Amino acid sequence: MSSPSIAVIGAGVIGLSVALRLQEKDHHVTIIAKDFPSPSETVDPRAAINYASQWAGAHNRFCPPRDDIDDALAARDHAMSLVTFDRMDDLARRHPEAGITFMKGVEYLEDPGPEYRSLSPVRAAELGYREFRLYRRDEFPDDRVKMGFEYRTWCVNPMVYCSFLLRRFVRRGGRVVRRELLREREAFTIPELANPVRVVLNCSGHGFGDPNSFITRGQTCVVANECSETVTRQKADGSWTFVIPRNFDGGTIIGGTKEPDNWHSEPSPDVRTRLLDTLASTYPPILQTGGGKMHVLSDIVGRRPTRKGGMRLEKEELGDGRLIVHAYGLGGRGYELSWGVADAVLELLSSGRARL
Ligand SMILES: Cc1cc2nc3c(=O)[nH]c(=O)nc-3n(C[C@H](O)[C@H](O)[C@H](O)COP(=O)(O)OP(=O)(O)OC[C@H]3O[C@@H](n4cnc5c(N)ncnc54)[C@H](O)[C@@H]3O)c2cc1C
């Protein structure tokens, strides 16, 4: 009998990262997905609205765990972001074509929570921040900002990066099947797969009917103005403004909204105006590269696959030797945590009864 293969449902940043890590361990892997990486310029934004990886910024912004309480999930996610940081650093050095750029990340906070207030240079070094520097008050853009700092971080052009991952996967012998599935279990029965499938990885973003899953709508705007750093401002009212350079001719992302359970698929012109004005007042240099104006290329509406209680990272043994591993619900952090999630999936697979 031929050796069993693993089916990965999903060709977003999570499915692709997981599939590549499995290949590194010599597994035969097939990716089954409805959506695959495509140039955003040619994609129908309504048809692909649920494919979050297509519409991400995407930058890495560390979310520091608090030092005064024991929050295992926050600590786990932070550890995953560090794993991802190192892997991105390595990929960027060895593969300039991967769509990754390292740069300065700037953060301004109007109402910093305890996890930020404790962020001294010593604490930042403990948490793995590189090239961290706290800003003086005279470096803040205005009086509403109460804290500011910078560190070394990375951004990706999402579809350049995901296409790079997909090409690597196929060049190493991975197979792809474009299919919409009704349930995870359907992946055990895909006729194109000659080898029996014993393991299915559910990297479907939103899951299959998970009552804890919900969407967080994000509206952003792509401009032609250029920018050499990523800047994020958390406002006191809970809203955000950020700029993310995409590079690789991808323009610059100005964002953005975070709207739980908002299903509107069309971009709002008023929101676009507000996003551009707010960013320009926080970060005026963005206007200089456009001769004093913003040059809008397109609006983006995407749905972050969010989940009450955080991502689902869990092994489900079906009792007949078959296994489903769930890795979905990454919300707004799929790129940031991707390689950490891939490692965690590998650990789940090598533990317990259904050891691979
Ligand atoms: C506006 C916006 C900005 C963002 N900015 C950032 C950022 O700066 N940094 C960051 O880290 N993250 C960011 N994110 C979040 C990030 O995009 C997501 O966390 C990430 O893309 C999730 O990846 P995923 O692979 O889990 O899901 P997805 O990218 O949604 O991929 C899911 C895959 O599963 C497939 N699939 C789903 N259901 C089925 C089915 N029934 N049958 C077959 N295939 C199926 C899909 O076709 C797709 O291939 C942002 C998101 C948005 C919308």
Coordinates of C-alpha atoms and ligand atoms in Angstrom, one line a residue, residues 9-16 32-36 50-61 154 179-183 203-208 216-220 242 244 257 300-305 327-337, ligand 1:
I9 CA -7.4 22.5 4.0
G10 CA -6.6 26.1 3.2
A11 CA -4.1 28.0 1.1
G12 CA -4.0 31.1 3.3
V13 CA -0.8 32.0 5.2
I14 CA -1.6 29.4 7.9
G15 CA -2.2 26.5 5.5
L16 CA 0.8 27.3 3.4
I32 CA -7.1 21.6 -0.8
A33 CA -8.6 25.0 -1.0
K34 CA -11.3 27.2 -2.5
D35 CA -8.9 30.2 -2.8
F36 CA -5.2 30.3 -3.7
N50 CA -13.5 35.7 3.1
Y51 CA -9.9 34.8 2.1
A52 CA -8.3 37.0 4.7
S53 CA -4.7 36.5 3.6
Q54 CA -5.5 38.2 0.4
W55 CA -6.4 41.5 2.1
A56 CA -4.0 41.8 5.1
G57 CA -1.6 44.7 5.6
A58 CA 0.5 42.9 6.6
H59 CA 3.0 43.9 9.3
N60 CA 4.3 42.4 12.6
R61 CA 3.3 44.4 15.6
W154 CA 8.9 43.3 9.3
R179 CA -12.2 22.5 -4.2
E180 CA -14.8 23.9 -1.9
L181 CA -15.5 21.4 1.0
L182 CA -18.6 21.2 3.1
R183 CA -16.9 19.6 6.1
C203 CA -6.4 25.7 8.2
S204 CA -9.7 27.1 6.8
G205 CA -9.5 30.5 8.5
H206 CA -13.1 30.5 9.9
G207 CA -13.5 26.8 10.6
F208 CA -16.6 24.8 9.6
T216 CA -13.9 41.2 12.2
R217 CA -14.3 43.5 9.2
G218 CA -11.3 45.5 8.2
Q219 CA -11.4 48.5 5.8
T220 CA -8.1 49.8 4.5
F242 CA -1.7 52.6 10.8
I244 CA 2.1 49.6 6.2
T257 CA -11.0 49.5 11.0
I300 CA -9.9 47.0 0.7
V301 CA -12.5 45.3 2.7
G302 CA -11.5 42.0 4.4
R303 CA -12.8 39.7 7.1
R304 CA -10.4 38.7 9.9
P305 CA -11.2 35.1 10.9
A327 CA -5.5 25.5 13.3
Y328 CA -7.8 28.4 12.5
G329 CA -9.2 31.6 14.0
L330 CA -6.1 33.8 13.8
G331 CA -8.0 37.0 13.8
G332 CA -5.7 39.9 13.0
R333 CA -2.5 38.1 13.6
G334 CA -2.2 35.3 11.0
Y335 CA 0.9 36.6 9.4
E336 CA 2.5 37.5 12.7
L337 CA 2.1 34.1 14.2
Ligands
LIG1 C1 -7.7 44.4 6.6 C2 -6.9 43.3 7.2 C3 -5.6 43.6 7.7 C4 -4.8 42.6 8.3 N1 -3.6 43.0 8.7 C5 -2.8 42.0 9.3 C6 -1.5 42.3 9.7 O1 -1.0 43.4 9.6 N2 -0.7 41.3 10.3 C7 -1.2 40.0 10.4 O2 -0.5 39.2 11.0 N3 -2.5 39.7 10.1 C8 -3.3 40.7 9.5 N4 -4.5 40.4 9.1 C9 -5.1 39.1 9.5 C10 -4.6 38.0 8.5 O3 -5.0 38.3 7.2 C11 -5.3 36.7 8.9 O4 -5.1 36.4 10.3 C12 -4.7 35.5 8.1 O5 -4.8 35.8 6.7 C13 -5.5 34.3 8.4 O6 -5.0 33.3 7.6 P1 -5.6 31.8 7.4 O7 -4.7 31.1 6.5 O8 -6.0 31.3 8.7 O9 -7.0 32.1 6.7 P2 -7.4 32.6 5.2 O10 -6.4 33.5 4.7 O11 -8.8 33.1 5.3 O12 -7.3 31.3 4.3 C14 -8.3 30.3 4.5 C15 -8.1 29.2 3.4 O13 -9.0 28.2 3.6 C16 -9.8 28.0 2.5 N5 -11.1 27.5 2.8 C17 -12.0 28.1 3.7 N6 -13.1 27.4 3.7 C18 -13.0 26.4 2.8 C19 -13.9 25.4 2.3 N7 -15.1 25.2 2.8 N8 -13.5 24.6 1.3 C20 -12.2 24.7 0.8 N9 -11.3 25.7 1.2 C21 -11.8 26.5 2.2 C22 -9.8 29.3 1.8 O14 -10.1 29.2 0.4 C23 -8.4 29.8 2.0 O15 -7.5 29.1 1.1 C24 -5.3 41.3 8.5 C25 -6.6 41.0 8.0 C26 -7.4 42.0 7.3 C27 -8.7 41.6 6.8

